[in-house]
JSON list of C-alpha atoms in Angstrom, two decimals:
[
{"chain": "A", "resi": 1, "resn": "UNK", "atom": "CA", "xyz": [-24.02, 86.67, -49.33]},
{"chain": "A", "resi": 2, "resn": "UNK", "atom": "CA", "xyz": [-26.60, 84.42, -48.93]},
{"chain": "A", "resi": 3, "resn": "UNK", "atom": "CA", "xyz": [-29.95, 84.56, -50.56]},
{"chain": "A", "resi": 4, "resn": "UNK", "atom": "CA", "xyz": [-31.55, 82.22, -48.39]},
{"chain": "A", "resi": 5, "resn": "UNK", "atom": "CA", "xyz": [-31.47, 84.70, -45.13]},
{"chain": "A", "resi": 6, "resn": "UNK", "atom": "CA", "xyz": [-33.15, 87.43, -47.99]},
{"chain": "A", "resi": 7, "resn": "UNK", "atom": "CA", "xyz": [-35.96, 85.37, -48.97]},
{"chain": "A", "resi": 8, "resn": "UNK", "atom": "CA", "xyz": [-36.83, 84.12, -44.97]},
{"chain": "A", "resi": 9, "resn": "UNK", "atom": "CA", "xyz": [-37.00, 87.79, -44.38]},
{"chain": "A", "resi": 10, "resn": "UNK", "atom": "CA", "xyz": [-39.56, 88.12, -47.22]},
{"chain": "A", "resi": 11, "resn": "UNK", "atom": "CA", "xyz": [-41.37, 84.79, -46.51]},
{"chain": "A", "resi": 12, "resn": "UNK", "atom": "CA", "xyz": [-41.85, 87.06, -42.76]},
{"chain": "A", "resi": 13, "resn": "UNK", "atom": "CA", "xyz": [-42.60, 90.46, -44.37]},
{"chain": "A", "resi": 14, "resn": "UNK", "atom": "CA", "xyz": [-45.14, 89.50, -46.91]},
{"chain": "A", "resi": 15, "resn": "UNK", "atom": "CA", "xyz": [-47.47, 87.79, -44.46]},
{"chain": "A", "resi": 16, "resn": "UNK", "atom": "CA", "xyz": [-47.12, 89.90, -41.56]},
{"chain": "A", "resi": 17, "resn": "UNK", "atom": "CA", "xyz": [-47.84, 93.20, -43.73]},
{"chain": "A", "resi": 18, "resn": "UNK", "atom": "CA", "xyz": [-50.73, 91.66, -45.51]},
{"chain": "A", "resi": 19, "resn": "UNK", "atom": "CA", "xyz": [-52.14, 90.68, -42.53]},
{"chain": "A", "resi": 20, "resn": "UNK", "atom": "CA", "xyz": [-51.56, 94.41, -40.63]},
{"chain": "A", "resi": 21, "resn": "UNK", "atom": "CA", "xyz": [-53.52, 95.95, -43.57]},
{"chain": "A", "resi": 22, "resn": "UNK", "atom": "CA", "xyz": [-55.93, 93.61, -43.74]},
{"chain": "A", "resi": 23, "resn": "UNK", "atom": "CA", "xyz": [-56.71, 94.06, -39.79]},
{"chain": "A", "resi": 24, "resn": "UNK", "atom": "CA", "xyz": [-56.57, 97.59, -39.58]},
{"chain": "A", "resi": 25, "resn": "UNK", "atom": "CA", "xyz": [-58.62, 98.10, -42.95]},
{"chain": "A", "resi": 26, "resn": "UNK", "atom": "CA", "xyz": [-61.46, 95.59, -41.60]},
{"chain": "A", "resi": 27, "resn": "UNK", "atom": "CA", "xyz": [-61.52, 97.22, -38.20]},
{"chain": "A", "resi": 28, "resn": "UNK", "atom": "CA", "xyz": [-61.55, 100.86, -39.50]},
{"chain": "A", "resi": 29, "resn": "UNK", "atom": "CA", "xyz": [-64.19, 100.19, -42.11]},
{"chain": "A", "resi": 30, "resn": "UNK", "atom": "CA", "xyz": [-66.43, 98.15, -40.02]},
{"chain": "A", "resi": 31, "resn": "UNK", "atom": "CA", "xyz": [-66.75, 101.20, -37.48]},
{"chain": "A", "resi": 32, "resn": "UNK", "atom": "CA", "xyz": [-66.74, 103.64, -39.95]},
{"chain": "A", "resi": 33, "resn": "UNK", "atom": "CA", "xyz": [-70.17, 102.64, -41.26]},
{"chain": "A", "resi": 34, "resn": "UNK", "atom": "CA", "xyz": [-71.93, 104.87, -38.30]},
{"chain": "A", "resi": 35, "resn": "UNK", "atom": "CA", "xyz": [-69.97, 107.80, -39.77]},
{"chain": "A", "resi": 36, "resn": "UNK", "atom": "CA", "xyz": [-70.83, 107.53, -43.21]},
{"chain": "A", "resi": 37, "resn": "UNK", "atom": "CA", "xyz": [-75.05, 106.67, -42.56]},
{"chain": "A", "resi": 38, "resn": "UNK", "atom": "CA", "xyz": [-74.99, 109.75, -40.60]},
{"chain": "A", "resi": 39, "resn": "UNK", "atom": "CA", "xyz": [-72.63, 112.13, -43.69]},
{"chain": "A", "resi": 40, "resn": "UNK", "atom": "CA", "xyz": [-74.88, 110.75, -45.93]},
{"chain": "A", "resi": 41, "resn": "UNK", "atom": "CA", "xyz": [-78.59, 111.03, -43.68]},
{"chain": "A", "resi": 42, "resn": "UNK", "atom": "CA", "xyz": [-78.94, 107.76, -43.22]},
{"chain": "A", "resi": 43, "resn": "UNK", "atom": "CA", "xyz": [-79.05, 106.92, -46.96]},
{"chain": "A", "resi": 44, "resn": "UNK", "atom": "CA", "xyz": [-77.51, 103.62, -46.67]},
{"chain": "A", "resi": 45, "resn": "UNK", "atom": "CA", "xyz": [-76.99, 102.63, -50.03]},
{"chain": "A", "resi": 46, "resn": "UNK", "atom": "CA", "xyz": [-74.33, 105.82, -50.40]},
{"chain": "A", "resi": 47, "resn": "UNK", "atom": "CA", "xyz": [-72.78, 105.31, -47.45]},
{"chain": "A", "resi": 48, "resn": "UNK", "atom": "CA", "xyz": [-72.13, 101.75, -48.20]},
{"chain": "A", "resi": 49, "resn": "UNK", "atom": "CA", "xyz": [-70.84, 102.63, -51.35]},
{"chain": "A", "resi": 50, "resn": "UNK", "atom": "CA", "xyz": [-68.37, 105.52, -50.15]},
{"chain": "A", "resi": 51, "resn": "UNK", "atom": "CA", "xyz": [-67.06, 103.24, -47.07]},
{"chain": "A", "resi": 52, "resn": "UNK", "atom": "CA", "xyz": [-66.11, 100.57, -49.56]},
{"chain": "A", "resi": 53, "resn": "UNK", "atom": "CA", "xyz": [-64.50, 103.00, -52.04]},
{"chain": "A", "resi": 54, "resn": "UNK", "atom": "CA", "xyz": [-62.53, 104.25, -49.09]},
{"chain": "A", "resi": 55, "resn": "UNK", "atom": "CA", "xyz": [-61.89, 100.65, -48.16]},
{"chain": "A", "resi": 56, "resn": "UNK", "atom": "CA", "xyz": [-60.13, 99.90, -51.75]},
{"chain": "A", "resi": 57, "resn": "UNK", "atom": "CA", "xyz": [-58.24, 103.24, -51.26]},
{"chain": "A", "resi": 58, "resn": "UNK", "atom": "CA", "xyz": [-56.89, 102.51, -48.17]},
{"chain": "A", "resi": 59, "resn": "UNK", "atom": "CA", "xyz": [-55.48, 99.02, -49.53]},
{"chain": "A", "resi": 60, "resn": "UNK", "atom": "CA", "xyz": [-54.25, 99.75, -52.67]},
{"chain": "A", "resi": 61, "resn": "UNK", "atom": "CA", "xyz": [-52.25, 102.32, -50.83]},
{"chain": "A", "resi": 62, "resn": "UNK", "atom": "CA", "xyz": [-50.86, 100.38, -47.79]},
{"chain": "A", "resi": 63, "resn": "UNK", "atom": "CA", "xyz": [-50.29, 97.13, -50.26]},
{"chain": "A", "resi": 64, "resn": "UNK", "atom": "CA", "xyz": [-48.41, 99.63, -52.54]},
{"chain": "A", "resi": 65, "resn": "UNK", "atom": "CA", "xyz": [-46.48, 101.14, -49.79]},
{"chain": "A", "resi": 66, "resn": "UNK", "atom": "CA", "xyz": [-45.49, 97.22, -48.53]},
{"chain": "A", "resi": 67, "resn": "UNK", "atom": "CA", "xyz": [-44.41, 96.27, -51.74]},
{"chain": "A", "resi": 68, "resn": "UNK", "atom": "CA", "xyz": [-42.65, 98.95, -52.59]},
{"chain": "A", "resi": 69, "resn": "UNK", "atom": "CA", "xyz": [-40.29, 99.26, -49.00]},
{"chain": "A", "resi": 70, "resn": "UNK", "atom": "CA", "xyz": [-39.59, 95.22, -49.44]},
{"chain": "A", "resi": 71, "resn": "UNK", "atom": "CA", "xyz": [-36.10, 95.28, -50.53]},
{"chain": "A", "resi": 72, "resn": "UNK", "atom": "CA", "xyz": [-34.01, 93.96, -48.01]},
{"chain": "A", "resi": 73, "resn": "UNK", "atom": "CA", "xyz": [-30.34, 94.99, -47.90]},
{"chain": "A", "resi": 74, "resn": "UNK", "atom": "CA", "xyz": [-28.33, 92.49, -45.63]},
{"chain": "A", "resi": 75, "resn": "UNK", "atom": "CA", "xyz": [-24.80, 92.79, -46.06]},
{"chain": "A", "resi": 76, "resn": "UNK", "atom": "CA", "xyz": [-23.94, 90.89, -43.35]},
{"chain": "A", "resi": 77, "resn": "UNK", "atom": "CA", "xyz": [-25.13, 87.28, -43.35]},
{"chain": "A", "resi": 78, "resn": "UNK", "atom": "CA", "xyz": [-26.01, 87.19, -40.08]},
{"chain": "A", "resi": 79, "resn": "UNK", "atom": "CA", "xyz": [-29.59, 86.32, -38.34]},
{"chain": "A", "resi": 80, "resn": "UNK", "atom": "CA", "xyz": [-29.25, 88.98, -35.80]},
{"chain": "A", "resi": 81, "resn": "UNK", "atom": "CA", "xyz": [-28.97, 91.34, -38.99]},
{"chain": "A", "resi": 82, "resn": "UNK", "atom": "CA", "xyz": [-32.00, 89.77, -40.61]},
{"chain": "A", "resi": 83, "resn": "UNK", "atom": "CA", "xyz": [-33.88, 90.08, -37.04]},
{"chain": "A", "resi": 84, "resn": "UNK", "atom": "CA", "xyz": [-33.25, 94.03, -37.29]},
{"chain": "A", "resi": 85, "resn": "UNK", "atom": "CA", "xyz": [-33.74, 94.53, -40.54]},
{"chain": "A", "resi": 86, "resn": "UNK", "atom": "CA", "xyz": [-37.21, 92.75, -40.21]},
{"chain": "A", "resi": 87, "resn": "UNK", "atom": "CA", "xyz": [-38.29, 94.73, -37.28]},
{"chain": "A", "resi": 88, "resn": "UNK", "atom": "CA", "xyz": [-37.43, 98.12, -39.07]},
{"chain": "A", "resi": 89, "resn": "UNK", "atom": "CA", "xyz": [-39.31, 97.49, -41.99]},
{"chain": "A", "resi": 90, "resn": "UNK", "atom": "CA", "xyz": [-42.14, 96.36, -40.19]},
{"chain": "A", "resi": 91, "resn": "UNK", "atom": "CA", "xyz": [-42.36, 98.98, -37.66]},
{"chain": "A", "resi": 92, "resn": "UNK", "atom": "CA", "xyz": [-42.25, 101.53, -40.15]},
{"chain": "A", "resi": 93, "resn": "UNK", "atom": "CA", "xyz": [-44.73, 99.88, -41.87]},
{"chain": "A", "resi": 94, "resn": "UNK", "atom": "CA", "xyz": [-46.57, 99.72, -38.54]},
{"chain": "A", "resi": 95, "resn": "UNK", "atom": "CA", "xyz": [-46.52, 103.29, -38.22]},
{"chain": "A", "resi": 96, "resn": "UNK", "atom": "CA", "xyz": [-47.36, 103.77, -41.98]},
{"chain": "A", "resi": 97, "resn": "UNK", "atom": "CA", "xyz": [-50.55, 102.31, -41.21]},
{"chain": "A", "resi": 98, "resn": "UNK", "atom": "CA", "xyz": [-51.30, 103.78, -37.78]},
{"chain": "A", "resi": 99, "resn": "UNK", "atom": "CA", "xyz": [-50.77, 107.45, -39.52]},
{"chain": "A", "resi": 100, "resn": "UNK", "atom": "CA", "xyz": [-53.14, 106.20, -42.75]},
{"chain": "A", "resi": 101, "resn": "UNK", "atom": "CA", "xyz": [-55.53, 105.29, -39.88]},
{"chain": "A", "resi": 102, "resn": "UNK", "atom": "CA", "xyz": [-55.69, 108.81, -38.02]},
{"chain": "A", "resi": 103, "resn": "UNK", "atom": "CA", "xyz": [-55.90, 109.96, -41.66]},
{"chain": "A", "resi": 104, "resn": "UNK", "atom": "CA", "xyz": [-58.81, 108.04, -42.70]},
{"chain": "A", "resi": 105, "resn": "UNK", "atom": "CA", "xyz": [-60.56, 109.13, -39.18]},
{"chain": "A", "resi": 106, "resn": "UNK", "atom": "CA", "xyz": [-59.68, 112.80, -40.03]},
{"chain": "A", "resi": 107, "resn": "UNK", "atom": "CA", "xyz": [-61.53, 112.58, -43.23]},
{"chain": "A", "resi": 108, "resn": "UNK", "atom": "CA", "xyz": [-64.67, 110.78, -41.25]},
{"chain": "A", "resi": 109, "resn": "UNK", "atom": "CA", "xyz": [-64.99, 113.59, -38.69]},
{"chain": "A", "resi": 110, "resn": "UNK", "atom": "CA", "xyz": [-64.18, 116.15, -41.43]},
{"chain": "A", "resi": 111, "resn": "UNK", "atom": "CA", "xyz": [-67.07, 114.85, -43.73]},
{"chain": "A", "resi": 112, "resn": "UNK", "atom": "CA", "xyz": [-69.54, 114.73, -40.21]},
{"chain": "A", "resi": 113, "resn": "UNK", "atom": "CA", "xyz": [-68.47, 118.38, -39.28]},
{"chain": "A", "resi": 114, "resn": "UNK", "atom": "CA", "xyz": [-69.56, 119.50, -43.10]},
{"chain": "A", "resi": 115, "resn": "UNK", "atom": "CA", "xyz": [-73.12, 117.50, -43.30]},
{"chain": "A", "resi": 116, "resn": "UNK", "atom": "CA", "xyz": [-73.35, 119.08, -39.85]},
{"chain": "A", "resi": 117, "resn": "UNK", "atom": "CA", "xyz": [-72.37, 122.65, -40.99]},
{"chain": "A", "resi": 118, "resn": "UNK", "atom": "CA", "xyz": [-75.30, 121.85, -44.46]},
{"chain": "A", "resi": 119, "resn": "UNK", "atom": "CA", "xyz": [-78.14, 120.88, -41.89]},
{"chain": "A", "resi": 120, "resn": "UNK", "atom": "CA", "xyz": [-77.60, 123.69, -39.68]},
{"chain": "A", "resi": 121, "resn": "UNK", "atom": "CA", "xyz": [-77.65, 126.18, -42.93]},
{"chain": "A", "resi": 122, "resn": "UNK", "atom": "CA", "xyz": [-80.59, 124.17, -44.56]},
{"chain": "A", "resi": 123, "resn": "UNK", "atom": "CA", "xyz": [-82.38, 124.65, -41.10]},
{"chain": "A", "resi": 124, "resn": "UNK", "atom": "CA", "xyz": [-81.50, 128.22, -40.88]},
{"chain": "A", "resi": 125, "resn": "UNK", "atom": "CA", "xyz": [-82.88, 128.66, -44.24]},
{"chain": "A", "resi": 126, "resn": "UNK", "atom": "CA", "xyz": [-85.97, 127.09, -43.23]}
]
């Protein structure tokens, strides 16, 4: 067995799952923002605050999950092996990320449904 067709497939991995979690993250926490100023009333400070701890959530997880699914297990020494193995982990990785996504979103809406539900009490109240 040759190492050298292992460590090509990590020299692949590595980049293209840092890069996938570094798009997704920076494209679902720069729209997010509008979601958290209206949770939080428009109190930007907050908001900031919670996007950007949900930020560092969401990569410490995804990293953590792309580290931790980067052994590679060719046993045949073969490019066409290395190909498939490649586009396994990464799709699955891909999909990882596209159901941490709908997850993230879930907890946006969720959060705007409940300051929703508080005004309409508060105003009831009132």
């Amino acid at each position: 067995m040759e190492t050298t067709k292992i460590l090509i497939g990590y020299a692949i991995y590595l980049p293209v799952a840092l890069f996938l979690t570094y798009y997704v993250s920076k494209t679902l926490f720069k729209n997010s923002k509008i979601y958290m100023l209206d949770i939080f009333k428009g109190r930007e400070e907050i908001a900031n605050a919670t996007n950007k701890l949900f930020e560092t959530g969401f990569y410490l997880l995804n990293l953590g999950f792309a580290l931790m699914i980067l052994e590679m297990n060719l046993y045949d020494d073969s490019y066409q092996l290395l190909i498939e193995e490649l586009s396994y982990k990464i799709g699955g990785f891909t999909i990882y990320l596209g159901l941490m996504l709908f997850l993230n979103l879930y907890f946006f809406f969720r959060g705007k449904r409940k300051a929703r539900e508080n005004q309409n009490q508060q105003n009831a109240i009132a």
